[in-house]
C-alpha positions as a printed NumPy array, in Angstrom:
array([[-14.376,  13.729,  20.038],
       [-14.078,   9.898,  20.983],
       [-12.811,   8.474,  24.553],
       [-10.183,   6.021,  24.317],
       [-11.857,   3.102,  24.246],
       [-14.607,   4.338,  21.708],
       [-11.842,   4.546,  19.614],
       [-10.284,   1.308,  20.291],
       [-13.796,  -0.474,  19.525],
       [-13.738,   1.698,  15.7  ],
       [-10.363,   0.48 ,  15.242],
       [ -9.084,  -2.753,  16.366],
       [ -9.241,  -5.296,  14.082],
       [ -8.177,  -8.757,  15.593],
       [-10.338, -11.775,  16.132],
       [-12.661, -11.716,  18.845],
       [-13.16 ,  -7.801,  18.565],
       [-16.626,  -6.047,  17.796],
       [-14.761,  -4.234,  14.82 ],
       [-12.88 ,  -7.527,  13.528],
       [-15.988,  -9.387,  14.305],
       [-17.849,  -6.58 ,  11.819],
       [-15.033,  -6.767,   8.609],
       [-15.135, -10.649,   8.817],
       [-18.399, -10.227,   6.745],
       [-16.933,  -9.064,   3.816],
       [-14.8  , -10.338,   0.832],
       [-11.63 ,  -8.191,   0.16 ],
       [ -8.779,  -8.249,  -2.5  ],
       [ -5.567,  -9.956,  -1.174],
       [ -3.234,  -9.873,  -4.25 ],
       [ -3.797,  -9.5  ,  -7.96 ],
       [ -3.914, -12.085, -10.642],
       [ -0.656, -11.258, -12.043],
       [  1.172, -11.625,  -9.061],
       [ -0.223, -14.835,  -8.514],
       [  1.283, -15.503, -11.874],
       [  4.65 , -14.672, -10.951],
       [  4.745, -16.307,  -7.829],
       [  1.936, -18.742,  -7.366],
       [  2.664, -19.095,  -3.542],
       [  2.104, -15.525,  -1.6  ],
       [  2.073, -14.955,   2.536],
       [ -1.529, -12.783,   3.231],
       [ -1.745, -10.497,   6.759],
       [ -5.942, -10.15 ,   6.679],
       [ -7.319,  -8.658,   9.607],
       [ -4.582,  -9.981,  12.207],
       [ -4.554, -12.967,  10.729],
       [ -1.131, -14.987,   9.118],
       [ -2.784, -16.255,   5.787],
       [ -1.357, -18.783,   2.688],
       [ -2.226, -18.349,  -0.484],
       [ -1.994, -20.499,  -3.425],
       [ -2.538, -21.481,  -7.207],
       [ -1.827, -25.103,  -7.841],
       [ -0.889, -26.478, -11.211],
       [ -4.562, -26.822, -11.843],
       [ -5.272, -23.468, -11.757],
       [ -7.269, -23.693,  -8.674],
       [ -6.708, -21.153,  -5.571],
       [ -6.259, -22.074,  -2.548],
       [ -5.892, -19.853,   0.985],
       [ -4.618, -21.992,   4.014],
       [ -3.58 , -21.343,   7.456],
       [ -0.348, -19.654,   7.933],
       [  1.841, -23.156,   8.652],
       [  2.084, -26.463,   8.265],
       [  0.355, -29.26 ,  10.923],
       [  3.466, -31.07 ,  11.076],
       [  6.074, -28.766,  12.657],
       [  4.719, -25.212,  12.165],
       [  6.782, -24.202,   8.983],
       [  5.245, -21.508,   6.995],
       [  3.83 , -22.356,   3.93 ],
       [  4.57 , -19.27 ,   1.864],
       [  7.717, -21.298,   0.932],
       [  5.317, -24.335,  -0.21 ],
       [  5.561, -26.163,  -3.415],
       [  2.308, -26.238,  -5.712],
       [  1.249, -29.537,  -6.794],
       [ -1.266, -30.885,  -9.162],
       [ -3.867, -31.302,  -6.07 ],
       [ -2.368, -28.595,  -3.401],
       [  0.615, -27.258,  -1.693],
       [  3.682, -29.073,  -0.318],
       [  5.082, -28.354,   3.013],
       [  8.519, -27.715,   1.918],
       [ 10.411, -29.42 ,   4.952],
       [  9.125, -32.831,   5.062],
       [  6.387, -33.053,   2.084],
       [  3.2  , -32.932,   3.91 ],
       [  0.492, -31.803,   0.428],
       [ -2.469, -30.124,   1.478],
       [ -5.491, -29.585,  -0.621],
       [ -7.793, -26.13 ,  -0.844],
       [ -9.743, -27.236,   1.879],
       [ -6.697, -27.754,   3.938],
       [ -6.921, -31.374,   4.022],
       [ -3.783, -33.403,   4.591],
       [ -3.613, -35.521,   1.388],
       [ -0.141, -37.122,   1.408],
       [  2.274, -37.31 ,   4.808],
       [  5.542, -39.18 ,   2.589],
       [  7.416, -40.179,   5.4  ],
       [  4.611, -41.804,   7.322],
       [  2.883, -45.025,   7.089],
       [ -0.141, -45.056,   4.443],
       [ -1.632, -47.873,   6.179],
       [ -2.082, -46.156,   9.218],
       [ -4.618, -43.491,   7.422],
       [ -2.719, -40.491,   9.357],
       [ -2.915, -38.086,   6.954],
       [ -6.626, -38.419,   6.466],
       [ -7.091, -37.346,  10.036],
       [ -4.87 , -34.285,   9.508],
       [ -6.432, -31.226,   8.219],
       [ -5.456, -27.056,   8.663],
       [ -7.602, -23.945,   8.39 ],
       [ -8.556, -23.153,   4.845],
       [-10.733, -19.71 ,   3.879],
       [-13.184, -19.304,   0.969],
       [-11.328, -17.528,  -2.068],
       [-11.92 , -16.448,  -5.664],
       [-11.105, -14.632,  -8.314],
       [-13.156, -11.604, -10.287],
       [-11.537,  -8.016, -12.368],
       [ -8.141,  -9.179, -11.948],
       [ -8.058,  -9.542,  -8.166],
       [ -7.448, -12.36 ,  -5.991],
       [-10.779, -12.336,  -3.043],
       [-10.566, -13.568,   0.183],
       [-13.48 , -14.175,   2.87 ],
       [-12.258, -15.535,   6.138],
       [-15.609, -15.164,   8.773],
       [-18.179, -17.166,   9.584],
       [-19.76 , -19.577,   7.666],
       [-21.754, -19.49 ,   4.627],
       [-19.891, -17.324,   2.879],
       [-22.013, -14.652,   1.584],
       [-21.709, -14.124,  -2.567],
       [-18.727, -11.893,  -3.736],
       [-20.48 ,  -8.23 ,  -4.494],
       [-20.308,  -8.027,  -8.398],
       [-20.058,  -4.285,  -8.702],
       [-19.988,  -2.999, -12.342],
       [-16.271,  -1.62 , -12.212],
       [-15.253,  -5.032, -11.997],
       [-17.49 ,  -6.98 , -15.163],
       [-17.804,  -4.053, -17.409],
       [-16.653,  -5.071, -21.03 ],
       [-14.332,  -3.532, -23.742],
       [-12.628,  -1.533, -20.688],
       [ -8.78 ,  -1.094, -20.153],
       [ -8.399,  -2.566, -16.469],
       [ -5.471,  -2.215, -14.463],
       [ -4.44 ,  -2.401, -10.437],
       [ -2.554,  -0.336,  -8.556],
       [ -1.794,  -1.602,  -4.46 ],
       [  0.503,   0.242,  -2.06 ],
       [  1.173,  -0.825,   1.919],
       [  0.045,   2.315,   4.161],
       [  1.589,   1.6  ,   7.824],
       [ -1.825,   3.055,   9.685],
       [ -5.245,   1.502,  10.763],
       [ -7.832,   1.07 ,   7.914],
       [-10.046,   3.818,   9.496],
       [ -7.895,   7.016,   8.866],
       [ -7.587,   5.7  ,   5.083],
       [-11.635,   5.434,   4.883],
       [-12.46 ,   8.555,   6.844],
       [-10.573,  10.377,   4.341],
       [-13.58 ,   9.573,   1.708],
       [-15.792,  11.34 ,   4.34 ],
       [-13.775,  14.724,   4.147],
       [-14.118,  16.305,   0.447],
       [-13.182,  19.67 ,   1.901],
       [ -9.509,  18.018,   1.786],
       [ -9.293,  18.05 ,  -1.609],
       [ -9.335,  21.933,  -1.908],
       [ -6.023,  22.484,   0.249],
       [ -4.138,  19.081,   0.294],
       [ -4.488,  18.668,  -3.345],
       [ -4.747,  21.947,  -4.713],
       [ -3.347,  24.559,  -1.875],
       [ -0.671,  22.41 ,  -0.998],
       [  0.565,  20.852,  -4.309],
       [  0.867,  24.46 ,  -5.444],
       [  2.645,  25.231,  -2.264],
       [  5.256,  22.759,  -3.149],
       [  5.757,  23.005,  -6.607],
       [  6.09 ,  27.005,  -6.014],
       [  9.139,  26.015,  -3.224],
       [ 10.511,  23.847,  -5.647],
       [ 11.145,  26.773,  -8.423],
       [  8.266,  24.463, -10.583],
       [  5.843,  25.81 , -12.707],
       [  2.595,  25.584, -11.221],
       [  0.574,  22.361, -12.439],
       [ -2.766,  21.574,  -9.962],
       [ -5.202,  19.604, -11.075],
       [ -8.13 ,  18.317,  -9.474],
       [-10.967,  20.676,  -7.52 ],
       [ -8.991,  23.816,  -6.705],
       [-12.411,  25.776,  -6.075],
       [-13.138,  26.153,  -2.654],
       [-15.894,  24.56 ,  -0.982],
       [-19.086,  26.168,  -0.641],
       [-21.706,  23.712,   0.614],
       [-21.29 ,  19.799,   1.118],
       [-24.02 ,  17.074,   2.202],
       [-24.136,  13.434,   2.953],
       [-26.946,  11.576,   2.131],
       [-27.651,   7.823,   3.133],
       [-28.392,   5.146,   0.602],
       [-28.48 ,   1.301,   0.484],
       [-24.481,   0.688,   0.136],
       [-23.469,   3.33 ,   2.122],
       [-22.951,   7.414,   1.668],
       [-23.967,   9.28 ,  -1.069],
       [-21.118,  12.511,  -0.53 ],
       [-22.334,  15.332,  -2.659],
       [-20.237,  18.937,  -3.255],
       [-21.061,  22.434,  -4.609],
       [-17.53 ,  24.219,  -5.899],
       [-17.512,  28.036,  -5.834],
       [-18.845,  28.593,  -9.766],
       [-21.251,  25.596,  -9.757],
       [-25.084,  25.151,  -8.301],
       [-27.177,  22.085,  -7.528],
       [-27.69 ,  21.573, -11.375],
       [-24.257,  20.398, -11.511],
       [-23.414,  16.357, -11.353],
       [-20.513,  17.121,  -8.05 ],
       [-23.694,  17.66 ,  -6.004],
       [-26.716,  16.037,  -8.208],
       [-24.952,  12.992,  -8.799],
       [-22.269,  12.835,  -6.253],
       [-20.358,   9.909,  -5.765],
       [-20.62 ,   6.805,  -3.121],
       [-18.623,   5.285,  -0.126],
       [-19.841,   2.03 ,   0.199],
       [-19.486,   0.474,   3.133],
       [-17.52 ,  -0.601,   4.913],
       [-14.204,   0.214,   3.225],
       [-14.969,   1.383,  -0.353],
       [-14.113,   4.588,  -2.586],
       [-15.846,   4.905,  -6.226],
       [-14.876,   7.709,  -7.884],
       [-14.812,   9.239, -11.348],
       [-16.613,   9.412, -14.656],
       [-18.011,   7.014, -16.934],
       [-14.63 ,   7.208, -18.91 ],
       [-12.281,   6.691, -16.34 ],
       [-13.824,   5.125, -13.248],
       [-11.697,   3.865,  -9.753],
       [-12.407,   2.139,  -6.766],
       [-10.348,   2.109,  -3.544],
       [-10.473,  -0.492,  -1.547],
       [ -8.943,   0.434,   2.421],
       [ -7.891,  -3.687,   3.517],
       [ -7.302,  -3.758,   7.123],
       [ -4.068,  -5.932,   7.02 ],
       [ -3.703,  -5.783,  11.244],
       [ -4.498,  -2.831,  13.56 ],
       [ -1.28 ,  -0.621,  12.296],
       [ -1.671,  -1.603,   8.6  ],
       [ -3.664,  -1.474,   5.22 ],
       [ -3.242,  -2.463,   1.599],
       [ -4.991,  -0.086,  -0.244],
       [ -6.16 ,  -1.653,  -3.231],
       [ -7.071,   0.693,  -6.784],
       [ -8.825,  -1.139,  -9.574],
       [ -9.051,   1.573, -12.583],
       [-11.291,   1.305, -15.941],
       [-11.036,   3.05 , -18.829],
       [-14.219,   2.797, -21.354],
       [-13.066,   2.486, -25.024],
       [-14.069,   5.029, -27.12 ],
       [-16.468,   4.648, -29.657],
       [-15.834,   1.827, -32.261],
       [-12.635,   0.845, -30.287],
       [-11.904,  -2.541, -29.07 ],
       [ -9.708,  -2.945, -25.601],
       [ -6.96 ,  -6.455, -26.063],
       [ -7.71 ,  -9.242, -23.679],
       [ -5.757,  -8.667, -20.895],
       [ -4.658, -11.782, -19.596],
       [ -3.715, -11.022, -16.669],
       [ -4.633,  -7.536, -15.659],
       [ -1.806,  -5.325, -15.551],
       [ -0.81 ,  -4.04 , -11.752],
       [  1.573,  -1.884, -10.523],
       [  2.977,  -1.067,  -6.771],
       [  3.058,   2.9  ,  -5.674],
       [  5.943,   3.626,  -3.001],
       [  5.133,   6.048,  -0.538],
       [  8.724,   6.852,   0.281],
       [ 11.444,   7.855,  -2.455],
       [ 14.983,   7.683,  -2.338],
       [ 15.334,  10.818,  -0.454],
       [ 14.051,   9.234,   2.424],
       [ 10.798,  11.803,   2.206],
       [  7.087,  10.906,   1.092],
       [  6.586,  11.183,  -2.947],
       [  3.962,  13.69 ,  -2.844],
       [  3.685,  14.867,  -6.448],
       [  1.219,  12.078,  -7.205],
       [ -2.539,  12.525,  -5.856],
       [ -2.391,   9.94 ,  -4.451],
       [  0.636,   9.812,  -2.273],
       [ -0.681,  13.271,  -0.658],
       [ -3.321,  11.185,   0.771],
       [ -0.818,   8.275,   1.775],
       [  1.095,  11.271,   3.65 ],
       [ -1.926,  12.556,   5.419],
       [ -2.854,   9.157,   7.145],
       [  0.541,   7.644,   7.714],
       [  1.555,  11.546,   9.643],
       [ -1.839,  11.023,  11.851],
       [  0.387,   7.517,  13.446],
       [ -0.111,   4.034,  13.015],
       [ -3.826,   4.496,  15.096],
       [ -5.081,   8.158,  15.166],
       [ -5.684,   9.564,  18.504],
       [ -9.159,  10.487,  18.099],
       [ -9.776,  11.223,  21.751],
       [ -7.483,  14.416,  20.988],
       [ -9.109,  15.805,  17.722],
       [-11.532,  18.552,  17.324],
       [-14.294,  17.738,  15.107],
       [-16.173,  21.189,  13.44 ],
       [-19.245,  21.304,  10.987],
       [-17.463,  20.123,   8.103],
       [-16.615,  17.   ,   9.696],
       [-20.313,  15.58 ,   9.602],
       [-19.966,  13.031,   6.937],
       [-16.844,  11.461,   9.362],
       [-19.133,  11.845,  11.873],
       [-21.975,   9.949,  10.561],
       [-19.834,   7.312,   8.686],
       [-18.729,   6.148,  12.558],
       [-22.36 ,   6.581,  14.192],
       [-23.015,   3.709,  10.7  ],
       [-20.041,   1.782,  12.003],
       [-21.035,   1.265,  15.414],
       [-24.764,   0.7  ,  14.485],
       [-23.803,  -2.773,  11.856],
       [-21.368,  -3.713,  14.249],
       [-24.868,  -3.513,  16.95 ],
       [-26.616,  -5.55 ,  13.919],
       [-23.491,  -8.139,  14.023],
       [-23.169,  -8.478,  17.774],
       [-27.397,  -9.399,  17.718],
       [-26.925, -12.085,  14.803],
       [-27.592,  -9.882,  11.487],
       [-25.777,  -9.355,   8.2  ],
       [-24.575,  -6.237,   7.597],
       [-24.798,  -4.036,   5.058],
       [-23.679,  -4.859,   1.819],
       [-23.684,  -8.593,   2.579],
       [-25.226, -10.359,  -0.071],
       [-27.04 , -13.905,  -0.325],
       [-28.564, -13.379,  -3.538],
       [-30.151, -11.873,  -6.738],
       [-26.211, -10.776,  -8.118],
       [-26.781, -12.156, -11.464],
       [-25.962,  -8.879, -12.839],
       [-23.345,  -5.987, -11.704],
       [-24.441,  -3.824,  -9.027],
       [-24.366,  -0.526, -10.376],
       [-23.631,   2.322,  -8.578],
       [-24.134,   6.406,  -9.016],
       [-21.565,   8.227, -11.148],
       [-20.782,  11.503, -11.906],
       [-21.234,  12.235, -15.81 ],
       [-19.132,  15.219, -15.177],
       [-16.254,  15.581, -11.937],
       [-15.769,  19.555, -12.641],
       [-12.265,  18.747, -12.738],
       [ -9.958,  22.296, -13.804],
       [ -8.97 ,  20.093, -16.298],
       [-12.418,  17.997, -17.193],
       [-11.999,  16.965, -20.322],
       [-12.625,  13.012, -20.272],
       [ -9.743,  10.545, -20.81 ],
       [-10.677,   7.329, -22.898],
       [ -8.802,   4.209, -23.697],
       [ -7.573,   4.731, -27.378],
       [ -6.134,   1.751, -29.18 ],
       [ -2.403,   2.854, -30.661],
       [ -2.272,   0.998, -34.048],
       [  0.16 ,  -1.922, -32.106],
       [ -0.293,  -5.715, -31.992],
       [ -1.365,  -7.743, -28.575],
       [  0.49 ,  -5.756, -26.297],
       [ -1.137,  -2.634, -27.073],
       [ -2.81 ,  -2.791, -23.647],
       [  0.472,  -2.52 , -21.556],
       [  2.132,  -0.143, -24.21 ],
       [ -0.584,   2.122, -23.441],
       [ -0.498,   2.157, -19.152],
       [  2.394,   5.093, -18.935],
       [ -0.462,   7.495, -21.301],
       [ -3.333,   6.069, -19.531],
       [ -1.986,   6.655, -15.85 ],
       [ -0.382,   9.852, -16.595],
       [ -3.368,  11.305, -17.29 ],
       [ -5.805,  10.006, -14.503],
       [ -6.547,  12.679, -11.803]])
């Protein structure tokens, strides 16, 4: 159990904060390539903060300051220009590195414009996301994990806005007993009340033995299922939470990784990027852009869609309120890997406070993809592997296929 204010420090996100001080290390995804493409001007919420971001007609990105210099109109509503983004109410341009370029109703003799300038953040672009870094200075290098430069893979984004802190969404990767009642117990439960024919898949087994083990991104979370033994990939493999906010889980064939973006104190984006390895002798279309879609949590009944994997994890961290009372829970033994994921949180945010980079902040040597343990095997009750298989189709063969592709991803 944490006091109050032990829980505030793990959870408040703001500038100025031990925590937000912490998460300003890292890069995270803001918005995807193809919604960029649809509308190149977006508003970002990143860690408290009111954020612009932007693809002039160049192609370059840009991510500003919430409003404009001149009289504090936000910029979301900004015109891309060859060179920037126009302040829509009286023309102001403003470059990537938020330097006033033109001012149209002012003097150009009088230079004002050069002596103008807003807050502009590092940003770039890798697997189809949109990155953005907005602490301290130099930027440390964008992690290049495998998921995201793998070739011949079908690549595709899912993002969905959970109204709770970033910490109840992460802590979630610490608890693998979960999976054996919310998405197994429960979805059986459900579909039995519903006069359904029972469906589950995923780990229905119950739990007889887990373990955490620490390793140089994070937490190694290993598993033995009732039927299996240490020989089997669930707990000689296992799978990793990378710190500070980062799920990878699957196979080789069909590989995801969560990504839990604190948007403010009472909100995240979860991000999912998802590849699918072609199968032998087939070649994956270009996607140009990568294909994203957004999951609702709520449907039109009003009630949490819950027959989606998923969403029963969206339900379980929005119902614990916006910031989880963790001064009232009751931690027992099978709690230890949330236990030692916070003990690792409040020891890089001691590294932080005394001038250090945390973990998984890189400087160099990321020529190549970091690569990271998977599981050859999940022991899924349905494990046969899915691959991306071409359908005999022209270009758009990619985007034909994401209804098959999703529908069967556990």
């Amino acid at each position: 159990m944490l006091t109050q204010e032990q829980n505030e420090r793990l959870t408040r996100v703001g500038p100025g904060t031990p925590m937000g001080d912490l998460l300003r290390r890292y890069w995270y995804p803001v918005a995807t390539d193809q919604q960029l493409g649809e509308n190149p001007v977006r508003s970002v919420r990143l860690l408290g903060e009111n954020l612009t971001l932007f693809r002039d007609r160049q192609g370059q990105l840009g991510l500003v300051q919430q409003r404009c210099a001149h009289r504090s109109v936000d910029l979301k509503h900004g015109i891309p220009t060859e060179e920037g983004l126009r302040c829509p109410y009286h023309g102001w341009m403003y470059d990537a590195n938020g330097q006033c370029l033109e001012q149209p109703a002012e003097d150009p003799a009088h230079n004002f414009a050069a002596r103008v300038q807003i807050a502009a953040y590092d940003v770039q672009e890798l697997g189809g996301l949109i990155w953005a870094y907005i602490g301290p200075q130099p930027a440390p290098l964008l992690p290049r994990w495998d998921i995201f430069v793998a070739d011949n893979v079908f690549r595709q984004v899912g993002t969905t806005t959970v109204p709770c802190n970033w910490l109840q969404c992460q802590e979630n990767s610490l608890d693998p007993v979960h999976t054996e009642w919310l998405h197994s117990y429960w979805t059986r439960y459900q579909q039995l009340a519903a006069g359904q024919t029972v469906n589950v898949r995923g780990e229905s087994a119950p739990h007889e033995r887990i373990s955490f083990d620490l390793f140089e991104h994070g937490i190694i979370k290993r598993r033995i299922l009732k039927g299996l033994d240490e020989d089997h990939d669930l707990w000689k493999v296992g799978h990793p939470i990378l710190f500070p906010n980062i799920l990878q889980v699957g196979s080789p064939q069909k590989l995801t990784m969560q990504f839990r973006v604190p948007v403010d104190d009472e909100n995240t984006l979860h991000v999912s990027i998802y590849i699918f390895r072609a199968a032998d002798g087939a070649v994956v279309p270009r996607q140009d852009p990568v294909p994203y879609y957004y999951n609702p949590l709520i449907g039109e009944d009003g009630r949490f869609i819950t027959n989606v994997t998923f969403n029963q994890d969206y339900m379980a961290w929005v119902t614990q309120g916006r910031v989880a009372r963790r001064e009232l829970e009751k931690l027992g033994e099978s709690d230890k890997g949330i236990i030692m994921f916070r003990k690792m949180l409040n020891e890089q945010m001691e590294i932080v406070q005394d001038g250090g980079d945390p973990m998984n902040v890189f400087r160099s040597d990321l020529d190549d993809a970091l690569r990271l343990p998977v599981e050859p095997s999940r022991g899924f009750v349905n494990g046969a592997p899915t691959r991306y298989v071409p359908q005999e189709a022209g270009p758009s063969v990619a985007h034909a296929d994401i209804e098959r592709v999703l529908a069967t991803y556990v």
